[in-house]
Coordinates of N, CA and C in Angstrom, one line a residue:
X1 N 347.6 35.8 2.6 CA 346.2 35.7 3.1 C 345.8 34.3 3.1
X2 N 345.2 33.8 4.2 CA 344.8 32.4 4.3 C 343.6 32.2 3.5
X3 N 343.3 30.9 3.3 CA 342.1 30.5 2.5 C 340.8 31.1 3.2
X4 N 340.7 31.0 4.5 CA 339.6 31.5 5.2 C 339.5 33.1 5.0
X5 N 340.6 33.7 5.1 CA 340.6 35.2 4.9 C 340.2 35.6 3.5
X6 N 340.7 34.8 2.5 CA 340.3 35.1 1.1 C 338.8 34.9 0.9
X7 N 338.2 33.9 1.5 CA 336.8 33.7 1.3 C 336.0 34.7 2.0
X8 N 336.5 35.2 3.2 CA 335.8 36.3 3.9 C 335.8 37.6 3.1
X9 N 337.0 37.8 2.4 CA 337.1 39.0 1.6 C 336.2 38.9 0.4
X10 N 336.1 37.7 -0.2 CA 335.1 37.6 -1.3 C 333.7 37.8 -0.9
X11 N 333.4 37.3 0.3 CA 332.0 37.5 0.8 C 331.8 39.0 1.0
X12 N 332.7 39.7 1.5 CA 332.6 41.2 1.7 C 332.4 41.9 0.4
X13 N 333.2 41.6 -0.6 CA 333.1 42.2 -1.9 C 331.8 42.0 -2.5
X14 N 331.3 40.8 -2.5 CA 330.0 40.5 -3.1 C 328.8 41.1 -2.3
X15 N 329.0 41.1 -1.0 CA 327.9 41.7 -0.2 C 327.7 43.2 -0.4
X16 N 328.8 43.9 -0.7 CA 328.8 45.3 -0.9 C 328.5 45.8 -2.3
X17 N 328.5 44.9 -3.2 CA 328.3 45.3 -4.6 C 327.0 44.9 -5.2
X18 N 326.5 45.7 -6.1 CA 325.3 45.4 -6.9 C 325.5 45.5 -8.4
X19 N 326.8 45.5 -8.8 CA 327.2 45.5 -10.2 C 328.4 44.6 -10.4
X20 N 328.1 43.3 -10.4 CA 329.1 42.3 -10.6 C 328.9 41.6 -12.0
X21 N 330.1 41.4 -12.6 CA 330.1 40.6 -13.9 C 331.0 39.4 -13.6
X22 N 330.6 38.2 -14.1 CA 331.4 37.0 -14.0 C 331.9 36.6 -15.4
X23 N 333.2 36.4 -15.5 CA 333.8 35.9 -16.7 C 334.4 34.5 -16.5
X24 N 333.8 33.5 -17.2 CA 334.2 32.2 -16.9 C 334.7 31.3 -18.1
X25 N 335.4 30.2 -17.7 CA 335.8 29.3 -18.8 C 335.6 27.9 -18.4
X26 N 336.4 27.0 -19.0 CA 336.2 25.6 -18.9 C 336.1 25.0 -17.5
X27 N 336.9 25.7 -16.6 CA 336.9 25.2 -15.2 C 335.6 25.2 -14.5
X28 N 334.7 26.1 -15.0 CA 333.3 26.1 -14.4 C 332.6 24.8 -14.8
X29 N 332.8 24.3 -16.0 CA 332.1 23.2 -16.5 C 332.8 21.8 -16.1
X30 N 334.1 21.8 -15.9 CA 334.7 20.6 -15.5 C 334.1 20.0 -14.3
X31 N 333.7 20.8 -13.4 CA 333.1 20.4 -12.1 C 331.7 19.8 -12.3
X32 N 331.2 19.9 -13.6 CA 330.0 19.2 -13.9 C 330.2 18.0 -14.8
X33 N 331.5 17.7 -14.9 CA 331.9 16.5 -15.7 C 332.2 16.7 -17.1
X34 N 332.3 17.9 -17.6 CA 332.5 18.2 -19.0 C 334.1 18.4 -19.1
X35 N 334.7 17.6 -20.1 CA 336.1 17.7 -20.2 C 336.7 19.1 -20.6
X36 N 337.8 19.4 -20.1 CA 338.5 20.6 -20.5 C 339.5 20.3 -21.6
X37 N 339.6 21.2 -22.5 CA 340.5 21.0 -23.7 C 342.0 21.1 -23.2
X38 N 342.3 21.9 -22.3 CA 343.7 22.2 -22.0 C 344.3 21.6 -20.7
X39 N 343.4 21.0 -19.9 CA 343.9 20.4 -18.6 C 344.8 19.2 -18.9
X40 N 345.5 18.7 -17.9 CA 346.3 17.5 -18.0 C 345.5 16.3 -18.6
X41 N 344.3 16.2 -18.1 CA 343.4 15.1 -18.6 C 342.5 15.5 -19.7
X42 N 342.7 16.7 -20.2 CA 341.7 17.2 -21.2 C 341.9 16.7 -22.6
X43 N 341.0 17.2 -23.5 CA 341.0 16.6 -24.9 C 342.3 16.8 -25.6
X44 N 343.0 17.9 -25.3 CA 344.3 18.2 -26.0 C 345.3 17.1 -25.7
X45 N 345.2 16.4 -24.6 CA 346.1 15.4 -24.3 C 345.7 13.9 -24.6
X46 N 344.6 13.8 -25.3 CA 344.1 12.5 -25.7 C 344.5 12.3 -27.2
X47 N 344.5 11.1 -27.6 CA 345.0 10.8 -29.0 C 343.9 10.5 -30.0
X48 N 343.9 11.2 -31.0 CA 342.9 11.0 -32.1 C 343.7 11.0 -33.4
X49 N 343.0 10.7 -34.5 CA 343.7 10.7 -35.8 C 344.2 12.1 -36.1
X50 N 343.6 13.2 -35.6 CA 344.0 14.5 -35.8 C 343.9 15.2 -34.4
X51 N 344.7 16.2 -34.1 CA 344.6 16.9 -32.8 C 343.3 17.7 -32.8
X52 N 342.7 17.9 -31.6 CA 341.4 18.5 -31.5 C 341.4 19.9 -32.1
X53 N 342.5 20.7 -32.0 CA 342.4 22.0 -32.5 C 342.3 22.0 -34.1
X54 N 342.8 20.9 -34.7 CA 342.6 20.8 -36.1 C 341.2 20.4 -36.5
X55 N 340.7 19.4 -35.7 CA 339.3 18.9 -36.0 C 338.3 20.0 -35.8
X56 N 338.5 20.9 -34.8 CA 337.6 21.9 -34.5 C 337.9 23.2 -35.2
X57 N 338.3 23.1 -36.4 CA 338.6 24.3 -37.3 C 337.6 24.3 -38.4
X58 N 337.4 25.5 -39.0 CA 336.4 25.7 -40.0 C 336.9 24.9 -41.3
X59 N 338.2 24.9 -41.6 CA 338.7 24.2 -42.7 C 338.4 22.7 -42.6
X60 N 338.7 22.1 -41.4 CA 338.4 20.7 -41.2 C 336.9 20.3 -41.4
X61 N 336.1 21.2 -40.8 CA 334.7 21.0 -40.9 C 334.2 20.9 -42.3
X62 N 334.7 21.8 -43.2 CA 334.3 21.8 -44.6 C 334.9 20.6 -45.3
X63 N 336.2 20.3 -45.0 CA 336.8 19.2 -45.8 C 336.5 17.8 -45.4
X64 N 336.4 17.6 -44.0 CA 336.1 16.3 -43.5 C 335.0 16.3 -42.5
X65 N 333.7 16.6 -43.0 CA 332.6 16.7 -42.1 C 332.3 15.4 -41.3
X66 N 332.6 14.2 -41.9 CA 332.3 13.0 -41.2 C 333.2 12.8 -40.0
X67 N 334.5 13.1 -40.1 CA 335.4 13.0 -39.0 C 335.1 14.1 -38.0
X68 N 334.7 15.3 -38.4 CA 334.4 16.4 -37.5 C 333.2 16.0 -36.7
X69 N 332.2 15.5 -37.3 CA 330.9 15.2 -36.5 C 331.1 13.9 -35.6
X70 N 332.0 13.0 -36.0 CA 332.3 11.9 -35.1 C 332.9 12.4 -33.8
X71 N 333.9 13.3 -33.9 CA 334.5 13.9 -32.7 C 333.5 14.7 -32.0
X72 N 332.8 15.6 -32.7 CA 331.8 16.5 -32.1 C 330.8 15.7 -31.3
X73 N 330.2 14.7 -31.9 CA 329.2 13.8 -31.3 C 329.7 13.2 -30.0
X74 N 331.0 12.6 -30.1 CA 331.5 11.9 -29.0 C 332.0 12.8 -27.8
X75 N 332.6 13.9 -28.1 CA 333.3 14.7 -27.1 C 332.7 16.1 -26.8
X76 N 331.8 16.6 -27.6 CA 331.3 18.0 -27.4 C 329.9 18.0 -26.9
X77 N 329.1 16.9 -27.2 CA 327.7 16.9 -26.8 C 327.5 16.2 -25.5
X78 N 327.8 16.9 -24.4 CA 327.7 16.4 -23.0 C 326.3 16.7 -22.4
X79 N 325.3 16.1 -23.0 CA 323.9 16.6 -22.7 C 323.4 16.1 -21.3
X80 N 324.1 15.2 -20.7 CA 323.7 14.7 -19.4 C 324.3 15.5 -18.3
X81 N 325.2 16.4 -18.6 CA 325.8 17.2 -17.5 C 324.8 18.1 -16.8
X82 N 324.9 18.4 -15.5 CA 324.0 19.2 -14.8 C 324.8 20.4 -14.2
X83 N 324.2 21.5 -13.9 CA 324.8 22.7 -13.3 C 325.4 22.3 -11.9
X84 N 326.5 22.9 -11.6 CA 327.1 22.7 -10.3 C 326.9 23.9 -9.4
X85 N 327.6 23.9 -8.2 CA 327.3 25.0 -7.3 C 327.7 26.4 -7.8
X86 N 328.7 26.4 -8.7 CA 329.1 27.7 -9.3 C 328.0 28.3 -10.2
X87 N 327.4 27.5 -11.0 CA 326.3 27.9 -11.9 C 325.1 28.3 -11.1
X88 N 324.8 27.6 -10.1 CA 323.6 27.9 -9.2 C 323.8 29.2 -8.4
X89 N 325.0 29.4 -7.9 CA 325.2 30.6 -7.1 C 325.2 31.8 -8.0
X90 N 325.7 31.7 -9.2 CA 325.7 32.9 -10.2 C 324.3 33.2 -10.5
X91 N 323.4 32.2 -10.7 CA 322.0 32.4 -11.0 C 321.3 33.1 -9.9
X92 N 321.7 32.7 -8.7 CA 321.1 33.3 -7.5 C 321.5 34.8 -7.3
X93 N 322.8 35.0 -7.6 CA 323.3 36.4 -7.5 C 322.6 37.3 -8.5
X94 N 322.3 36.8 -9.7 CA 321.6 37.6 -10.7 C 320.1 37.8 -10.2
X95 N 319.5 36.8 -9.7 CA 318.1 36.9 -9.2 C 318.0 38.0 -8.1
X96 N 319.1 38.1 -7.3 CA 319.1 39.1 -6.2 C 319.5 40.4 -6.7
X97 N 319.8 40.6 -8.0 CA 320.1 41.9 -8.5 C 321.6 42.3 -8.4
X98 N 322.4 41.4 -8.0 CA 323.8 41.7 -7.8 C 324.7 41.5 -9.0
X99 N 324.4 40.4 -9.7 CA 325.1 40.0 -10.9 C 324.4 40.5 -12.2
X100 N 325.2 41.3 -13.0 CA 324.6 41.9 -14.2 C 324.7 41.0 -15.4
X101 N 325.7 40.1 -15.5 CA 325.9 39.3 -16.6 C 326.9 38.2 -16.3
X102 N 326.7 37.1 -17.0 CA 327.7 36.0 -17.1 C 328.3 36.0 -18.5
X103 N 329.6 36.1 -18.6 CA 330.3 36.1 -19.9 C 331.0 34.8 -19.9
X104 N 330.7 33.9 -20.8 CA 331.3 32.5 -20.7 C 331.9 32.1 -22.1
X105 N 333.0 31.4 -21.9 CA 333.7 30.8 -23.1 C 333.2 29.4 -23.3
X106 N 332.3 28.9 -22.5 CA 331.7 27.5 -22.6 C 330.5 27.5 -23.5
X107 N 330.3 26.3 -24.1 CA 329.3 26.1 -25.1 C 328.2 25.2 -24.6
X108 N 328.1 24.8 -23.3 CA 327.3 23.8 -22.9 C 325.9 24.2 -22.4
X109 N 325.7 25.5 -22.2 CA 324.3 25.9 -21.8 C 324.0 25.7 -20.3
X110 N 325.0 25.4 -19.5 CA 324.7 25.0 -18.1 C 324.3 26.2 -17.3
X111 N 324.8 27.4 -17.6 CA 324.4 28.6 -16.9 C 322.9 28.9 -17.1
X112 N 322.4 28.7 -18.3 CA 321.0 28.9 -18.5 C 320.2 27.8 -17.8
X113 N 320.7 26.6 -17.8 CA 320.0 25.5 -17.1 C 319.9 25.8 -15.6
X114 N 320.9 26.5 -15.1 CA 320.8 26.8 -13.6 C 319.9 28.0 -13.3
X115 N 319.5 28.7 -14.4 CA 318.6 29.8 -14.2 C 319.1 31.2 -14.5
X116 N 320.4 31.3 -15.0 CA 320.9 32.6 -15.4 C 320.2 33.0 -16.7
X117 N 319.9 34.3 -16.7 CA 319.2 34.9 -17.9 C 320.1 35.7 -18.8
X118 N 321.0 36.5 -18.2 CA 321.9 37.3 -18.9 C 323.2 36.6 -19.1
X119 N 323.3 35.7 -20.2 CA 324.5 34.9 -20.5 C 325.0 35.3 -21.8
X120 N 326.2 35.8 -21.9 CA 326.8 36.1 -23.2 C 327.8 35.0 -23.5
X121 N 327.5 34.2 -24.6 CA 328.2 33.1 -25.0 C 329.2 33.4 -26.1
X122 N 330.5 33.6 -25.7 CA 331.5 34.1 -26.6 C 331.8 33.1 -27.7
X123 N 331.7 31.8 -27.4 CA 332.0 30.8 -28.4 C 330.8 30.0 -28.8
X124 N 329.6 30.5 -28.6 CA 328.4 29.9 -29.1 C 327.8 28.9 -28.2
X125 N 327.0 28.0 -28.8 CA 326.3 27.0 -27.9 C 326.0 25.7 -28.7
X126 N 326.2 24.6 -28.1 CA 325.8 23.3 -28.8 C 324.3 23.2 -28.9
X127 N 323.5 24.0 -28.2 CA 322.1 23.9 -28.2 C 321.4 24.7 -29.3
X128 N 322.3 25.3 -30.1 CA 321.8 26.0 -31.3 C 322.5 25.4 -32.5
X129 N 321.7 24.9 -33.5 CA 322.3 24.3 -34.7 C 321.4 24.7 -35.9
X130 N 322.0 25.1 -37.0 CA 321.3 25.6 -38.1 C 321.7 25.0 -39.4
X131 N 320.7 24.7 -40.3 CA 321.0 24.2 -41.6 C 321.8 25.3 -42.4
X132 N 322.9 24.9 -43.0 CA 323.6 25.8 -43.8 C 323.0 26.2 -45.1
X133 N 322.0 25.5 -45.5 CA 321.3 25.7 -46.8 C 320.0 26.6 -46.6
X134 N 319.2 26.2 -45.6 CA 317.9 26.9 -45.5 C 317.7 27.6 -44.2
X135 N 318.7 27.4 -43.2 CA 318.6 28.1 -42.0 C 317.7 27.5 -40.9
X136 N 317.2 26.3 -41.2 CA 316.3 25.7 -40.2 C 317.0 25.4 -38.9
X137 N 316.3 25.5 -37.8 CA 316.9 25.3 -36.4 C 316.8 23.9 -36.0
X138 N 317.8 23.4 -35.3 CA 317.8 22.1 -34.7 C 318.4 22.1 -33.3
X139 N 317.8 21.4 -32.4 CA 318.4 21.4 -31.0 C 319.5 20.4 -30.8
X140 N 320.1 20.4 -29.6 CA 321.2 19.5 -29.4 C 320.9 18.1 -29.4
X141 N 319.7 17.8 -28.9 CA 319.2 16.4 -28.9 C 319.1 15.8 -30.3
X142 N 318.7 16.6 -31.2 CA 318.7 16.2 -32.6 C 320.1 15.8 -33.1
X143 N 321.0 16.7 -32.8 CA 322.4 16.4 -33.2 C 323.0 15.2 -32.5
X144 N 322.6 14.9 -31.3 CA 323.1 13.7 -30.5 C 322.5 12.5 -31.2
X145 N 321.3 12.5 -31.6 CA 320.7 11.3 -32.2 C 321.0 11.1 -33.7
X146 N 321.5 12.1 -34.3 CA 321.8 12.0 -35.8 C 323.0 11.1 -36.0
X147 N 323.0 10.3 -37.1 CA 324.1 9.5 -37.4 C 324.9 10.1 -38.5
X148 N 326.2 10.0 -38.4 CA 327.1 10.5 -39.5 C 327.0 12.1 -39.5
X149 N 327.0 12.6 -40.7 CA 326.8 14.0 -40.9 C 325.3 14.4 -40.8
X150 N 324.9 15.2 -39.9 CA 323.5 15.6 -39.7 C 323.0 16.5 -40.9
X151 N 322.0 16.1 -41.5 CA 321.4 16.8 -42.6 C 320.0 17.3 -42.3
X152 N 319.7 18.4 -42.8 CA 318.3 19.0 -42.8 C 317.4 18.2 -43.7
X153 N 316.1 18.4 -43.6 CA 315.1 17.8 -44.5 C 315.3 18.4 -45.9
X154 N 316.0 19.5 -46.0 CA 316.2 20.1 -47.4 C 317.5 19.6 -48.0
X155 N 318.2 18.8 -47.2 CA 319.5 18.2 -47.7 C 320.7 18.9 -47.3
X156 N 320.6 20.1 -46.7 CA 321.8 20.9 -46.2 C 322.4 20.3 -45.0
X157 N 323.7 20.5 -44.8 CA 324.4 20.1 -43.6 C 324.0 21.0 -42.4
X158 N 323.7 20.4 -41.3 CA 323.4 21.2 -40.1 C 324.7 21.5 -39.3
X159 N 325.0 22.8 -39.1 CA 326.2 23.2 -38.4 C 325.9 23.7 -37.0
X160 N 326.7 23.3 -36.0 CA 326.5 23.8 -34.7 C 326.8 25.3 -34.7
X161 N 326.1 26.0 -33.9 CA 326.3 27.5 -33.7 C 327.5 27.6 -32.7
X162 N 328.6 27.0 -33.0 CA 329.8 27.1 -32.1 C 330.9 27.7 -32.9
X163 N 331.7 28.6 -32.3 CA 332.8 29.3 -33.0 C 333.9 28.3 -33.1
X164 N 334.3 27.9 -34.4 CA 335.4 27.1 -34.6 C 336.7 27.9 -34.8
X165 N 337.8 27.2 -34.7 CA 339.1 27.9 -35.1 C 339.0 28.4 -36.5
X166 N 339.5 29.6 -36.7 CA 339.5 30.3 -38.0 C 338.2 31.1 -38.2
X167 N 337.3 31.0 -37.3 CA 336.0 31.8 -37.4 C 336.1 32.9 -36.4
X168 N 335.3 34.0 -36.7 CA 335.3 35.2 -35.9 C 334.2 35.0 -34.8
X169 N 334.5 35.6 -33.7 CA 333.5 35.7 -32.6 C 332.3 36.6 -33.1
X170 N 331.1 36.3 -32.6 CA 330.0 37.2 -32.9 C 330.2 38.6 -32.4
X171 N 330.1 39.6 -33.3 CA 330.5 40.9 -32.9 C 329.5 41.6 -31.9
X172 N 328.2 41.2 -32.0 CA 327.3 41.8 -31.0 C 327.6 41.2 -29.6
X173 N 327.9 40.0 -29.5 CA 328.2 39.4 -28.2 C 329.5 40.0 -27.7
X174 N 330.5 40.3 -28.5 CA 331.7 41.0 -28.1 C 331.4 42.4 -27.6
X175 N 330.6 43.1 -28.3 CA 330.2 44.5 -27.9 C 329.5 44.5 -26.6
X176 N 328.6 43.6 -26.4 CA 327.8 43.5 -25.2 C 328.7 43.1 -24.0
X177 N 329.7 42.3 -24.3 CA 330.6 41.9 -23.2 C 331.5 43.0 -22.8
X178 N 332.0 43.8 -23.8 CA 332.8 44.9 -23.5 C 332.0 46.0 -22.7
X179 N 330.8 46.1 -23.1 CA 329.9 47.1 -22.4 C 329.7 46.7 -20.9
X180 N 329.4 45.4 -20.7 CA 329.2 44.9 -19.3 C 330.4 45.0 -18.5
X181 N 331.6 44.6 -19.0 CA 332.8 44.6 -18.3 C 333.3 46.0 -17.9
X182 N 333.1 46.9 -18.9 CA 333.6 48.3 -18.7 C 332.7 49.0 -17.7
X183 N 331.5 48.6 -17.4 CA 330.6 49.2 -16.5 C 330.6 48.6 -15.1
X184 N 331.2 47.4 -15.0 CA 331.2 46.6 -13.8 C 332.0 47.2 -12.7
X185 N 331.4 47.1 -11.5 CA 332.2 47.5 -10.2 C 333.1 46.4 -9.8
X186 N 332.6 45.1 -10.0 CA 333.4 43.9 -9.6 C 333.4 43.0 -10.8
X187 N 334.6 42.5 -11.1 CA 334.7 41.5 -12.2 C 335.3 40.3 -11.5
X188 N 334.6 39.2 -11.6 CA 335.0 37.9 -11.1 C 335.4 37.0 -12.2
X189 N 336.7 36.6 -12.3 CA 337.2 35.7 -13.3 C 337.3 34.3 -12.7
X190 N 336.6 33.3 -13.3 CA 336.6 32.0 -12.7 C 336.8 30.9 -13.7
X191 N 337.6 29.9 -13.3 CA 337.7 28.7 -14.1 C 338.2 28.9 -15.5
X192 N 339.2 29.8 -15.6 CA 339.8 30.0 -17.0 C 341.3 30.4 -16.8
X193 N 342.1 29.8 -17.7 CA 343.5 30.1 -17.7 C 343.8 31.4 -18.5
X194 N 342.7 32.0 -19.1 CA 342.9 33.2 -19.8 C 343.9 33.1 -21.0
X195 N 343.9 31.9 -21.6 CA 344.8 31.7 -22.7 C 344.2 31.8 -24.1
X196 N 342.9 31.9 -24.1 CA 342.2 32.0 -25.4 C 341.9 33.4 -25.8
X197 N 342.4 33.8 -26.9 CA 342.1 35.2 -27.4 C 341.2 35.0 -28.7
X198 N 340.4 36.0 -29.0 CA 340.3 37.3 -28.4 C 339.5 37.4 -27.1
X199 N 338.9 36.3 -26.6 CA 338.0 36.3 -25.4 C 338.8 36.9 -24.2
X200 N 340.0 36.4 -24.0 CA 340.7 36.8 -22.8 C 341.0 38.3 -22.8
X201 N 341.1 38.9 -24.0 CA 341.4 40.3 -24.1 C 340.3 41.2 -23.6
X202 N 339.1 40.7 -23.4 CA 338.0 41.5 -22.8 C 338.3 42.0 -21.4
X203 N 339.2 41.3 -20.7 CA 339.5 41.7 -19.3 C 340.1 43.1 -19.3
X204 N 340.7 43.5 -20.4 CA 341.4 44.8 -20.5 C 340.4 46.0 -20.3
X205 N 339.1 45.7 -20.6 CA 338.1 46.8 -20.5 C 337.6 47.0 -19.1
X206 N 338.1 46.2 -18.1 CA 337.6 46.4 -16.7 C 338.4 47.6 -16.1
X207 N 337.6 48.5 -15.5 CA 338.2 49.7 -14.8 C 337.5 49.9 -13.5
X208 N 336.8 48.8 -13.0 CA 336.1 48.9 -11.7 C 336.9 48.8 -10.5
X209 N 336.2 48.5 -9.4 CA 336.8 48.6 -8.0 C 337.6 47.3 -7.6
X210 N 337.0 46.1 -7.9 CA 337.6 44.9 -7.5 C 337.7 43.9 -8.6
X211 N 338.9 43.4 -8.9 CA 339.2 42.3 -9.8 C 339.5 41.0 -9.0
X212 N 338.6 40.0 -9.1 CA 338.7 38.8 -8.4 C 339.1 37.7 -9.3
X213 N 340.1 36.9 -9.0 CA 340.4 35.7 -9.8 C 340.3 34.5 -9.0
X214 N 339.5 33.5 -9.5 CA 339.3 32.2 -8.8 C 339.6 31.1 -9.8
X215 N 340.7 30.4 -9.6 CA 341.1 29.4 -10.6 C 342.1 28.5 -9.9
X216 N 342.1 27.2 -10.3 CA 343.0 26.2 -9.7 C 344.5 26.5 -10.0
X217 N 344.7 27.0 -11.2 CA 346.1 27.2 -11.6 C 346.3 28.7 -11.8
X218 N 347.5 29.1 -12.0 CA 347.8 30.5 -12.2 C 347.3 31.1 -13.5
X219 N 347.1 32.4 -13.6 CA 346.7 33.0 -14.9 C 347.5 34.3 -15.1
X220 N 347.5 34.8 -16.3 CA 348.3 36.0 -16.6 C 347.8 37.2 -15.8
X221 N 346.6 37.1 -15.2 CA 346.1 38.3 -14.5 C 346.2 38.2 -13.0
X222 N 346.8 37.2 -12.5 CA 346.9 37.0 -11.1 C 347.5 38.2 -10.4
X223 N 348.5 38.8 -11.0 CA 349.2 39.9 -10.3 C 348.4 41.2 -10.3
X224 N 347.4 41.3 -11.1 CA 346.5 42.5 -11.1 C 345.3 42.3 -10.2
X225 N 345.1 41.1 -9.7 CA 343.9 40.9 -8.9 C 343.9 41.5 -7.5
X226 N 342.8 42.0 -7.1 CA 342.7 42.5 -5.8 C 342.5 41.4 -4.8
X227 N 341.9 40.3 -5.4 CA 341.7 39.1 -4.6 C 342.0 37.9 -5.5
X228 N 342.9 37.0 -5.1 CA 343.3 35.8 -5.8 C 343.0 34.6 -4.9
X229 N 342.1 33.7 -5.5 CA 341.8 32.5 -4.7 C 342.1 31.3 -5.7
X230 N 343.1 30.4 -5.3 CA 343.4 29.3 -6.1 C 342.6 28.1 -5.5
X231 N 341.6 27.7 -6.2 CA 340.8 26.6 -5.7 C 339.6 26.3 -6.6
X232 N 338.7 25.4 -6.2 CA 337.6 25.0 -6.9 C 336.5 26.1 -7.0
X233 N 336.1 26.5 -8.2 CA 335.2 27.6 -8.4 C 333.8 27.2 -7.8
X234 N 333.4 26.0 -7.9 CA 332.2 25.5 -7.2 C 332.2 25.7 -5.7
X235 N 333.3 25.2 -5.1 CA 333.4 25.3 -3.7 C 333.5 26.7 -3.2
X236 N 334.3 27.6 -3.9 CA 334.4 28.9 -3.5 C 333.1 29.7 -3.6
X237 N 332.5 29.7 -4.8 CA 331.3 30.5 -5.0 C 330.1 29.8 -4.2
X238 N 330.1 28.5 -4.1 CA 329.0 27.9 -3.4 C 328.9 28.2 -2.0
X239 N 330.1 28.7 -1.4 CA 330.1 29.0 0.1 C 329.7 30.5 0.3
X240 N 329.5 31.3 -0.8 CA 329.1 32.7 -0.6 C 327.6 32.8 -0.1
X241 N 327.4 33.6 0.9 CA 326.1 33.8 1.4 C 325.5 35.1 0.8
X242 N 324.2 35.0 0.4 CA 323.6 36.2 -0.2 C 322.4 36.7 0.7

């Protein structure tokens, strides 16, 4: 199937459906300038005193908070990033009643910034931060401006509401995601290599009509897709007419 035929097929699938769920990963955000952990130029291929997967673990956060927050401040708080065509089209699809939910592995809040309301954040968000001692809330700008280890007025360390390695995903978010996927007529997977579990395992709950995969590289689900488009998620979704 040619690129043009693939895009026409996607247009047809979206036009005929009013129960679409989108499942996305880092590739959705890289087009907004946010680095991907696993791409060739991503954080996993850069050099630090410790590998990113070690720094972004619960154990490291507890033992070496200064080093954790130095990395977090420099690499995770991309507050100048703006939504791209993929974020905007998904928000438009929701507004038109076609898209029921965005399920994302990203923590940047760009889907909400674009106008999406039903966003299930599997790995949390940099925009929510809580004091570990008293529970007080702090926004991402506060974390960006804080020096060293951010502390609450009560003296407690402020922890980002981001799921670190060794931590469990929020069970309500997982249940809601399973519910949305299991009821969807169309599941669009975009911008993810489907390498991170348990998030990637959610795809198993889809029993609908059309599985669409849009990604620049291959994924373990390509052979199960009714429609496979290898390309830019922003370009592909941005071209959809509603």
